[in-house]
PDB file of C-alpha atoms in Angstrom:
ATOM      1  CA  MET A   4       6.723  21.642   6.412  1.00 43.00           C
ATOM      2  CA  SER A   5       4.408  19.749   8.736  1.00 44.00           C
ATOM      3  CA  GLY A   6       5.995  20.888  12.002  1.00 47.00           C
ATOM      4  CA  SER A   7       5.493  17.419  13.481  1.00 45.00           C
ATOM      5  CA  GLU A   8       7.839  16.023  16.136  1.00 45.00           C
ATOM      6  CA  GLU A   9       9.875  13.824  13.784  1.00 47.00           C
ATOM      7  CA  ASP A  10      11.090  16.913  11.885  1.00 51.00           C
ATOM      8  CA  VAL A  11      12.516  18.733  14.925  1.00 55.00           C
ATOM      9  CA  ASP A  12      16.081  17.469  14.545  1.00 74.00           C
ATOM     10  CA  LEU A  13      16.231  17.525  10.734  1.00 87.00           C
ATOM     11  CA  PRO A  14      18.360  20.203   9.029  1.00 91.00           C
ATOM     12  CA  ARG A  15      16.505  22.668   6.805  1.00 93.00           C
ATOM     13  CA  PHE A  16      16.920  25.856   4.802  1.00 93.00           C
ATOM     14  CA  PHE A  17      14.713  28.276   2.886  1.00 93.00           C
ATOM     15  CA  LYS A  18      14.946  30.034  -0.469  1.00 92.00           C
ATOM     16  CA  VAL A  19      13.053  32.866  -2.130  1.00 91.00           C
ATOM     17  CA  PHE A  20      12.283  31.881  -5.721  1.00 92.00           C
ATOM     18  CA  LEU A  21      13.516  34.271  -8.425  1.00 90.00           C
ATOM     19  CA  SER A  22      12.917  33.091 -11.985  1.00 87.00           C
ATOM     20  CA  GLU A  23      15.914  35.036 -13.295  1.00 84.00           C
ATOM     21  CA  THR A  24      18.367  32.930 -11.290  1.00 86.00           C
ATOM     22  CA  ALA A  25      16.440  29.770 -10.337  1.00 89.00           C
ATOM     23  CA  SER A  26      14.398  28.679 -13.352  1.00 87.00           C
ATOM     24  CA  GLU A  27      16.920  26.041 -14.498  1.00 89.00           C
ATOM     25  CA  SER A  28      18.837  25.345 -11.273  1.00 91.00           C
ATOM     26  CA  MET A  29      18.617  26.102  -7.571  1.00 92.00           C
ATOM     27  CA  ALA A  30      21.633  26.927  -5.396  1.00 91.00           C
ATOM     28  CA  ILE A  31      21.741  25.506  -1.871  1.00 92.00           C
ATOM     29  CA  PRO A  32      23.069  27.947   0.760  1.00 91.00           C
ATOM     30  CA  MET A  33      26.795  27.400   1.346  1.00 89.00           C
ATOM     31  CA  SER A  34      26.214  27.416   5.110  1.00 89.00           C
ATOM     32  CA  PHE A  35      24.086  24.281   4.632  1.00 91.00           C
ATOM     33  CA  SER A  36      26.988  22.318   3.109  1.00 87.00           C
ATOM     34  CA  GLU A  37      28.008  20.866   6.491  1.00 87.00           C
ATOM     35  CA  HIS A  38      24.784  18.805   6.461  1.00 89.00           C
ATOM     36  CA  LEU A  39      25.360  17.314   2.997  1.00 90.00           C
ATOM     37  CA  GLN A  40      27.119  14.078   2.194  1.00 87.00           C
ATOM     38  CA  ASP A  41      30.673  14.324   0.885  1.00 84.00           C
ATOM     39  CA  PRO A  42      30.953  13.461  -1.912  1.00 87.00           C
ATOM     40  CA  LEU A  43      27.466  14.493  -2.988  1.00 88.00           C
ATOM     41  CA  PRO A  44      25.172  11.768  -4.326  1.00 90.00           C
ATOM     42  CA  HIS A  45      24.569  12.127  -8.062  1.00 92.00           C
ATOM     43  CA  THR A  46      20.845  12.700  -7.594  1.00 93.00           C
ATOM     44  CA  ALA A  47      18.416  13.944  -4.963  1.00 93.00           C
ATOM     45  CA  LYS A  48      14.670  13.480  -4.535  1.00 93.00           C
ATOM     46  CA  LEU A  49      12.341  16.419  -3.934  1.00 94.00           C
ATOM     47  CA  GLN A  50       9.199  15.374  -2.061  1.00 92.00           C
ATOM     48  CA  GLY A  51       6.317  17.809  -2.559  1.00 90.00           C
ATOM     49  CA  ILE A  52       3.577  18.082   0.052  1.00 86.00           C
ATOM     50  CA  GLY A  53       1.134  17.170  -2.736  1.00 84.00           C
ATOM     51  CA  GLY A  54       2.531  13.630  -2.673  1.00 84.00           C
ATOM     52  CA  GLY A  55       4.750  13.715  -5.769  1.00 88.00           C
ATOM     53  CA  VAL A  56       8.480  12.984  -5.985  1.00 91.00           C
ATOM     54  CA  TRP A  57      10.888  14.631  -8.450  1.00 93.00           C
ATOM     55  CA  THR A  58      14.418  13.343  -9.115  1.00 94.00           C
ATOM     56  CA  VAL A  59      16.982  16.080  -9.760  1.00 94.00           C
ATOM     57  CA  SER A  60      20.714  16.088 -10.434  1.00 93.00           C
ATOM     58  CA  PHE A  61      22.881  17.104  -7.473  1.00 91.00           C
ATOM     59  CA  LYS A  62      26.106  18.925  -8.399  1.00 91.00           C
ATOM     60  CA  LYS A  63      28.789  21.014  -6.738  1.00 88.00           C
ATOM     61  CA  ILE A  64      29.894  24.064  -8.728  1.00 85.00           C
ATOM     62  CA  ARG A  65      32.621  26.299  -7.275  1.00 81.00           C
ATOM     63  CA  ASP A  66      32.100  24.891  -3.764  1.00 82.00           C
ATOM     64  CA  CYS A  67      28.338  25.477  -3.893  1.00 89.00           C
ATOM     65  CA  ALA A  68      25.799  22.633  -4.238  1.00 92.00           C
ATOM     66  CA  TYR A  69      23.027  22.961  -6.844  1.00 93.00           C
ATOM     67  CA  PHE A  70      19.884  21.171  -7.932  1.00 94.00           C
ATOM     68  CA  THR A  71      20.328  21.086 -11.726  1.00 92.00           C
ATOM     69  CA  SER A  72      18.689  18.720 -14.264  1.00 92.00           C
ATOM     70  CA  GLY A  73      15.104  18.112 -13.198  1.00 93.00           C
ATOM     71  CA  TRP A  74      14.769  21.286 -11.130  1.00 94.00           C
ATOM     72  CA  SER A  75      13.061  23.169 -13.981  1.00 91.00           C
ATOM     73  CA  LYS A  76      10.413  20.416 -14.127  1.00 92.00           C
ATOM     74  CA  PHE A  77       9.813  20.714 -10.381  1.00 94.00           C
ATOM     75  CA  ALA A  78       9.507  24.511 -10.684  1.00 93.00           C
ATOM     76  CA  GLU A  79       7.134  24.207 -13.647  1.00 91.00           C
ATOM     77  CA  ASP A  80       4.909  21.574 -12.014  1.00 91.00           C
ATOM     78  CA  HIS A  81       4.636  23.715  -8.864  1.00 93.00           C
ATOM     79  CA  GLU A  82       3.996  26.895 -10.895  1.00 92.00           C
ATOM     80  CA  LEU A  83       6.607  28.805  -8.902  1.00 93.00           C
ATOM     81  CA  LYS A  84       6.453  32.599  -9.186  1.00 92.00           C
ATOM     82  CA  ASP A  85       8.899  35.348  -8.307  1.00 89.00           C
ATOM     83  CA  GLY A  86       8.922  36.161  -4.610  1.00 89.00           C
ATOM     84  CA  GLU A  87       7.453  32.867  -3.435  1.00 92.00           C
ATOM     85  CA  PHE A  88       9.077  31.195  -0.459  1.00 93.00           C
ATOM     86  CA  LEU A  89      10.272  27.571  -0.331  1.00 95.00           C
ATOM     87  CA  THR A  90      11.434  25.486   2.653  1.00 94.00           C
ATOM     88  CA  PHE A  91      13.598  22.372   2.288  1.00 95.00           C
ATOM     89  CA  VAL A  92      13.804  19.727   5.043  1.00 93.00           C
ATOM     90  CA  TYR A  93      16.688  17.280   4.508  1.00 93.00           C
ATOM     91  CA  ASP A  94      16.552  13.620   5.620  1.00 90.00           C
ATOM     92  CA  GLY A  95      20.338  13.300   5.760  1.00 86.00           C
ATOM     93  CA  SER A  96      20.577  11.116   2.653  1.00 84.00           C
ATOM     94  CA  HIS A  97      18.872  11.822  -0.684  1.00 87.00           C
ATOM     95  CA  THR A  98      15.500  13.396   0.021  1.00 92.00           C
ATOM     96  CA  PHE A  99      14.342  16.983   0.620  1.00 94.00           C
ATOM     97  CA  GLU A 100      10.744  17.639   1.658  1.00 93.00           C
ATOM     98  CA  VAL A 101       9.760  20.884  -0.060  1.00 95.00           C
ATOM     99  CA  SER A 102       6.948  23.229   0.964  1.00 94.00           C
ATOM    100  CA  VAL A 103       5.815  26.223  -1.094  1.00 94.00           C
ATOM    101  CA  PHE A 104       4.515  29.439   0.461  1.00 93.00           C
ATOM    102  CA  GLY A 105       2.712  31.868  -1.835  1.00 90.00           C
ATOM    103  CA  ARG A 106       3.089  35.636  -1.789  1.00 86.00           C
ATOM    104  CA  SER A 107       0.349  35.767   0.830  1.00 86.00           C
ATOM    105  CA  GLY A 108       2.705  33.959   3.229  1.00 86.00           C
ATOM    106  CA  CYS A 109       0.514  30.840   3.443  1.00 90.00           C
ATOM    107  CA  LYS A 110       1.613  27.300   2.599  1.00 90.00           C
ATOM    108  CA  GLU A 111       0.004  26.135  -0.648  1.00 91.00           C
ATOM    109  CA  MET A 112      -0.799  22.612  -1.832  1.00 90.00           C
ATOM    110  CA  ARG A 113       0.481  22.247  -5.399  1.00 90.00           C
ATOM    111  CA  ALA A 114       1.250  19.439  -7.868  1.00 88.00           C
ATOM    112  CA  VAL A 115      -1.135  17.118  -6.034  1.00 84.00           C
ATOM    113  CA  VAL A 116      -0.862  13.451  -7.011  1.00 77.00           C
ATOM    114  CA  GLU A 117      -4.212  11.861  -7.809  1.00 65.00           C
ATOM    115  CA  THR A 118      -5.151   8.656  -5.980  1.00 50.00           C
ATOM    116  CA  VAL A 119      -6.192   5.714  -8.140  1.00 46.00           C
ATOM    117  CA  ASN A 120      -8.806   3.428  -6.566  1.00 46.00           C
ATOM    118  CA  LEU A 121      -9.096  -0.253  -7.448  1.00 41.00           C
ATOM    119  CA  SER A 122     -12.440  -1.695  -8.539  1.00 43.00           C
ATOM    120  CA  ASP A 123     -14.280  -3.904  -6.081  1.00 44.00           C
ATOM    121  CA  ALA A 124     -13.556  -6.929  -8.250  1.00 40.00           C
ATOM    122  CA  ASN A 125      -9.817  -6.371  -8.265  1.00 47.00           C
ATOM    123  CA  SER A 126      -9.824  -5.669  -4.540  1.00 48.00           C
ATOM    124  CA  GLU A 127     -11.563  -8.954  -3.761  1.00 47.00           C
ATOM    125  CA  GLU A 128      -9.179 -10.889  -5.992  1.00 46.00           C
ATOM    126  CA  GLU A 129      -6.053  -9.380  -4.432  1.00 49.00           C
ATOM    127  CA  GLU A 130      -7.424  -9.730  -0.901  1.00 50.00           C
ATOM    128  CA  GLU A 131      -7.947 -13.465  -1.475  1.00 49.00           C
ATOM    129  CA  GLU A 132      -4.388 -13.834  -2.823  1.00 49.00           C
ATOM    130  CA  ASP A 133      -2.793 -11.827   0.002  1.00 50.00           C
ATOM    131  CA  SER A 134      -4.822 -13.653   2.654  1.00 48.00           C
ATOM    132  CA  SER A 135      -3.243 -16.946   1.595  1.00 44.00           C
ATOM    133  CA  VAL A 136       0.206 -15.376   1.946  1.00 43.00           C
ATOM    134  CA  ALA A 137      -0.640 -14.120   5.433  1.00 47.00           C
ATOM    135  CA  ALA A 138      -1.770 -17.596   6.465  1.00 44.00           C
ATOM    136  CA  ASP A 139       1.536 -19.077   5.326  1.00 46.00           C
ATOM    137  CA  SER A 140       3.451 -16.371   7.188  1.00 46.00           C
ATOM    138  CA  ASN A 141       1.585 -17.022  10.443  1.00 48.00           C
ATOM    139  CA  GLU A 142       3.556 -20.161  11.294  1.00 44.00           C
ATOM    140  CA  GLU A 143       6.874 -18.336  10.856  1.00 43.00           C
ATOM    141  CA  GLU A 144       5.626 -15.407  12.933  1.00 45.00           C
ATOM    142  CA  GLU A 145       4.648 -17.643  15.849  1.00 44.00           C
ATOM    143  CA  GLU A 146       8.099 -19.245  15.866  1.00 42.00           C
ATOM    144  CA  GLU A 147       9.741 -15.825  16.149  1.00 45.00           C
ATOM    145  CA  GLY A 148       7.460 -14.799  18.996  1.00 44.00           C
ATOM    146  CA  ASP A 149       6.191 -11.682  17.242  1.00 45.00           C
ATOM    147  CA  ASP A 150       2.593 -12.300  18.301  1.00 44.00           C
ATOM    148  CA  ASP A 151       3.200 -11.033  21.836  1.00 46.00           C
ATOM    149  CA  PRO A 152      -0.283 -11.023  23.445  1.00 41.00           C
ATOM    150  CA  SER A 153       0.798  -8.376  25.941  1.00 42.00           C
ATOM    151  CA  PHE A 154       1.496  -5.783  23.242  1.00 41.00           C
ATOM    152  CA  ASP A 155      -1.034  -2.972  23.050  1.00 44.00           C
ATOM    153  CA  ALA A 156      -1.602  -2.035  19.409  1.00 40.00           C
ATOM    154  CA  GLY A 157      -4.167   0.647  20.240  1.00 41.00           C
ATOM    155  CA  GLU A 158      -7.896   0.712  19.540  1.00 36.00           C
ATOM    156  CA  ASP A 159      -7.492   1.834  15.940  1.00 36.00           C
ATOM    157  CA  GLU A 160      -4.688  -0.571  14.983  1.00 38.00           C
ATOM    158  CA  ARG A 161      -5.681  -4.098  16.027  1.00 35.00           C
ATOM    159  CA  VAL A 162      -3.851  -6.842  14.186  1.00 33.00           C
ATOM    160  CA  SER A 163      -5.582  -8.241  11.132  1.00 31.00           C
ATOM    161  CA  GLN A 164      -5.213 -11.918  10.210  1.00 28.00           C
ATOM    162  CA  SER A 165      -5.194 -11.124   6.484  1.00 31.00           C
ATOM    163  CA  LEU A 166      -3.409  -8.703   4.209  1.00 35.00           C
ATOM    164  CA  TYR A 167      -5.298  -5.841   2.617  1.00 34.00           C
ATOM    165  CA  PRO A 168      -5.140  -5.217  -1.148  1.00 38.00           C
ATOM    166  CA  VAL A 169      -2.805  -2.513  -2.370  1.00 37.00           C
ATOM    167  CA  ASP A 170      -4.436   0.808  -3.146  1.00 39.00           C
ATOM    168  CA  SER A 171      -2.617   1.433  -6.435  1.00 36.00           C
ATOM    169  CA  ASP A 172      -2.307  -0.385  -9.750  1.00 36.00           C
ATOM    170  CA  ASP A 173       1.394   0.509 -10.008  1.00 35.00           C
ATOM    171  CA  THR A 174       3.764  -2.404  -9.475  1.00 34.00           C
ATOM    172  CA  VAL A 175       7.236  -1.443  -8.255  1.00 35.00           C
ATOM    173  CA  SER A 176      10.039  -3.604  -9.652  1.00 34.00           C
ATOM    174  CA  ASN A 177      13.177  -4.435  -7.696  1.00 35.00           C
ATOM    175  CA  ALA A 178      15.262  -2.381 -10.132  1.00 35.00           C
ATOM    176  CA  GLU A 179      13.077   0.667  -9.472  1.00 35.00           C
ATOM    177  CA  VAL A 180      13.323   0.265  -5.706  1.00 35.00           C
ATOM    178  CA  VAL A 181      17.088  -0.216  -5.582  1.00 36.00           C
ATOM    179  CA  ALA A 182      17.964   2.454  -8.183  1.00 38.00           C
ATOM    180  CA  GLY A 183      20.156   5.232  -6.813  1.00 38.00           C
ATOM    181  CA  PHE A 184      21.169   3.519  -3.571  1.00 37.00           C
ATOM    182  CA  SER A 185      24.835   2.451  -3.648  1.00 36.00           C
ATOM    183  CA  ASN A 186      26.298  -0.288  -1.450  1.00 37.00           C
ATOM    184  CA  LEU A 187      28.508   2.293   0.234  1.00 35.00           C
ATOM    185  CA  GLU A 188      25.496   4.302   1.335  1.00 37.00           C
ATOM    186  CA  VAL A 189      23.695   1.244   2.696  1.00 35.00           C
ATOM    187  CA  GLU A 190      26.734   0.219   4.740  1.00 42.00           C
ATOM    188  CA  SER A 191      27.272   3.681   6.192  1.00 64.00           C
ATOM    189  CA  ASN A 192      24.150   3.505   8.387  1.00 86.00           C
ATOM    190  CA  PRO A 193      22.781   0.810  10.735  1.00 91.00           C
ATOM    191  CA  TRP A 194      20.485  -1.608   8.903  1.00 91.00           C
ATOM    192  CA  PHE A 195      18.518  -4.828   9.224  1.00 93.00           C
ATOM    193  CA  THR A 196      16.399  -7.039   7.000  1.00 94.00           C
ATOM    194  CA  THR A 197      12.862  -8.257   7.413  1.00 94.00           C
ATOM    195  CA  THR A 198      10.224 -10.169   5.466  1.00 92.00           C
ATOM    196  CA  LEU A 199       6.458 -10.213   5.211  1.00 90.00           C
ATOM    197  CA  LYS A 200       5.019 -10.788   8.680  1.00 87.00           C
ATOM    198  CA  ASN A 201       1.522 -11.641   9.833  1.00 84.00           C
ATOM    199  CA  ARG A 202       1.592  -8.495  11.981  1.00 84.00           C
ATOM    200  CA  ILE A 203       1.733  -6.176   8.978  1.00 88.00           C
ATOM    201  CA  TYR A 204       0.662  -3.025  10.799  1.00 90.00           C
ATOM    202  CA  GLU A 205       4.056  -2.509  12.445  1.00 92.00           C
ATOM    203  CA  LEU A 206       7.770  -2.757  11.717  1.00 95.00           C
ATOM    204  CA  LEU A 207       9.745  -4.273  14.608  1.00 93.00           C
ATOM    205  CA  ILE A 208      13.266  -2.888  15.130  1.00 95.00           C
ATOM    206  CA  PRO A 209      15.664  -5.701  16.207  1.00 93.00           C
ATOM    207  CA  ALA A 210      16.828  -5.070  19.779  1.00 92.00           C
ATOM    208  CA  ASN A 211      20.387  -6.221  19.031  1.00 93.00           C
ATOM    209  CA  VAL A 212      20.774  -3.581  16.301  1.00 92.00           C
ATOM    210  CA  VAL A 213      19.492  -0.838  18.607  1.00 93.00           C
ATOM    211  CA  LYS A 214      21.871  -1.903  21.391  1.00 92.00           C
ATOM    212  CA  GLU A 215      24.905  -2.391  19.130  1.00 91.00           C
ATOM    213  CA  HIS A 216      24.661   1.098  17.621  1.00 91.00           C
ATOM    214  CA  GLY A 217      23.283   2.943  20.671  1.00 93.00           C
ATOM    215  CA  LEU A 218      20.256   4.209  18.727  1.00 94.00           C
ATOM    216  CA  THR A 219      17.332   6.313  19.882  1.00 93.00           C
ATOM    217  CA  PHE A 220      14.251   7.126  17.820  1.00 94.00           C
ATOM    218  CA  CYS A 221      11.986  10.077  17.045  1.00 93.00           C
ATOM    219  CA  ASP A 222       8.366   9.657  18.100  1.00 92.00           C
ATOM    220  CA  ARG A 223       7.502   9.495  14.401  1.00 91.00           C
ATOM    221  CA  ILE A 224       9.762   8.385  11.567  1.00 91.00           C
ATOM    222  CA  LYS A 225       9.664   8.578   7.787  1.00 91.00           C
ATOM    223  CA  TYR A 226       9.493   5.475   5.622  1.00 92.00           C
ATOM    224  CA  ILE A 227      11.353   6.274   2.383  1.00 90.00           C
ATOM    225  CA  ASP A 228      10.845   3.967  -0.605  1.00 87.00           C
ATOM    226  CA  ALA A 229      10.994   4.420  -4.374  1.00 83.00           C
ATOM    227  CA  GLU A 230       7.499   5.965  -4.382  1.00 81.00           C
ATOM    228  CA  GLY A 231       8.185   8.682  -1.815  1.00 83.00           C
ATOM    229  CA  ILE A 232       7.675   9.208   1.907  1.00 85.00           C
ATOM    230  CA  MET A 233       5.180   7.874   4.449  1.00 87.00           C
ATOM    231  CA  HIS A 234       5.153   8.349   8.225  1.00 91.00           C
ATOM    232  CA  GLY A 235       4.962   5.900  11.116  1.00 91.00           C
ATOM    233  CA  ALA A 236       4.355   6.463  14.845  1.00 92.00           C
ATOM    234  CA  LYS A 237       6.592   4.809  17.443  1.00 93.00           C
ATOM    235  CA  GLY A 238       5.241   2.004  19.605  1.00 92.00           C
ATOM    236  CA  LYS A 239       6.781  -0.232  22.258  1.00 88.00           C
ATOM    237  CA  TRP A 240       6.268  -3.879  23.176  1.00 85.00           C
ATOM    238  CA  SER A 241       6.034  -5.125  26.755  1.00 79.00           C
ATOM    239  CA  ASP A 242       9.696  -6.189  26.602  1.00 82.00           C
ATOM    240  CA  ASP A 243      10.680  -2.646  25.525  1.00 83.00           C
ATOM    241  CA  ARG A 244      11.389  -3.550  21.891  1.00 89.00           C
ATOM    242  CA  ILE A 245      10.683  -0.634  19.541  1.00 93.00           C
ATOM    243  CA  CYS A 246       8.282  -0.819  16.605  1.00 94.00           C
ATOM    244  CA  PHE A 247       6.721   1.656  14.177  1.00 95.00           C
ATOM    245  CA  LYS A 248       3.127   1.709  12.937  1.00 93.00           C
ATOM    246  CA  GLY A 249       1.922   2.287   9.382  1.00 92.00           C
ATOM    247  CA  TRP A 250       4.092  -0.503   7.971  1.00 94.00           C
ATOM    248  CA  ASP A 251       1.070  -2.057   6.241  1.00 91.00           C
ATOM    249  CA  ARG A 252       0.936   0.910   3.844  1.00 90.00           C
ATOM    250  CA  ILE A 253       4.495   0.166   2.705  1.00 91.00           C
ATOM    251  CA  CYS A 254       3.623  -3.527   2.258  1.00 92.00           C
ATOM    252  CA  ARG A 255       0.578  -2.627   0.191  1.00 89.00           C
ATOM    253  CA  ARG A 256       2.048  -0.128  -2.210  1.00 89.00           C
ATOM    254  CA  ASN A 257       5.157  -2.265  -2.801  1.00 90.00           C
ATOM    255  CA  ARG A 258       3.029  -5.426  -3.184  1.00 90.00           C
ATOM    256  CA  LEU A 259       5.229  -7.229  -0.713  1.00 90.00           C
ATOM    257  CA  LYS A 260       5.122 -11.009  -1.055  1.00 90.00           C
ATOM    258  CA  GLU A 261       6.138 -13.947   1.120  1.00 87.00           C
ATOM    259  CA  PHE A 262       9.690 -14.456  -0.180  1.00 89.00           C
ATOM    260  CA  ASP A 263      10.624 -10.795  -0.669  1.00 91.00           C
ATOM    261  CA  ILE A 264      13.511  -9.465   1.451  1.00 91.00           C
ATOM    262  CA  VAL A 265      13.194  -5.898   2.764  1.00 94.00           C
ATOM    263  CA  HIS A 266      16.431  -4.041   3.546  1.00 92.00           C
ATOM    264  CA  CYS A 267      15.838  -1.281   6.123  1.00 94.00           C
ATOM    265  CA  GLU A 268      18.549   1.377   6.432  1.00 91.00           C
ATOM    266  CA  MET A 269      18.147   3.635   9.460  1.00 92.00           C
ATOM    267  CA  LEU A 270      19.039   7.274   8.748  1.00 90.00           C
ATOM    268  CA  HIS A 271      20.018   9.178  11.862  1.00 87.00           C
ATOM    269  CA  ILE A 272      21.466  12.380  13.223  1.00 86.00           C
ATOM    270  CA  ARG A 273      23.712  11.875  16.243  1.00 84.00           C
ATOM    271  CA  LYS A 274      22.339   8.337  16.691  1.00 89.00           C
ATOM    272  CA  LYS A 275      18.708   9.511  16.707  1.00 90.00           C
ATOM    273  CA  VAL A 276      16.850   7.730  13.889  1.00 92.00           C
ATOM    274  CA  HIS A 277      14.460   9.926  11.908  1.00 92.00           C
ATOM    275  CA  SER A 278      13.929   7.882   8.712  1.00 91.00           C
ATOM    276  CA  ILE A 279      14.076   4.321   7.406  1.00 93.00           C
ATOM    277  CA  LYS A 280      15.124   3.898   3.775  1.00 91.00           C
ATOM    278  CA  ILE A 281      13.652   0.778   2.210  1.00 91.00           C
ATOM    279  CA  THR A 282      14.992  -1.386  -0.605  1.00 91.00           C
ATOM    280  CA  ILE A 283      13.421  -4.670  -1.694  1.00 91.00           C
ATOM    281  CA  THR A 284      14.881  -7.817  -3.199  1.00 90.00           C
ATOM    282  CA  ARG A 285      12.134  -9.798  -4.872  1.00 90.00           C
ATOM    283  CA  GLY A 286      11.822 -13.492  -4.025  1.00 84.00           C
ATOM    284  CA  ARG A 287      10.667 -16.255  -6.336  1.00 72.00           C
TER     285      ARG A 287
END
């Protein structure tokens, strides 16, 4: 695990891999059950530090929770060997961030996802398209007062007046984004909706939602979408409203457009938000 501040309050456990008992399924320690949802979701996502995400079945057998179907693929892709050490950090919902430590005791980067770069031609074309969307969004943004001139975005994160092209050719459909998230789960945590804003570098948390639910926030949170996990650092406006940076990366890889609606579910432990789970309803 990264050891960063946003992980401090998240529950975790470790396992020593033994092929004889864990090649096809992995048992979760019974003492960890108090942190799991009841009933268990049908599936869980395993986020490797190499950037990949594996979906596995989540089952309870004789009062013990197991990763079943899909676990063997995760073990194979990570080339797990007897005696290697794994840590699991749980986000409180569906996702476990998994780190692998080799027999030497050092964390190892495995199953690394390759990054696909767009050609210059495609980048220019998409930048022109997204810029027009940003221009249309500007009028709406000014009406909402989001362009607060007193907000300090930091030297490295000044607001751009145009959207950047996405850095992947993969288009995520609404069905892919929403898959696996039931209405019950969405309603069980505080949530809000947002749309494409001109200030794409940050996600503003509505003050009324924070006040209504008595929420506090980690200094860094996880954005969880259908592609995996990204991180965002906490910021604050002059009127004390909370925002999180790095939102532009979510907009890019989900190809967010003007009429898309983004549902943001805030996952928390004892009212302290550590992650935001994102689902998207595509507009016209």
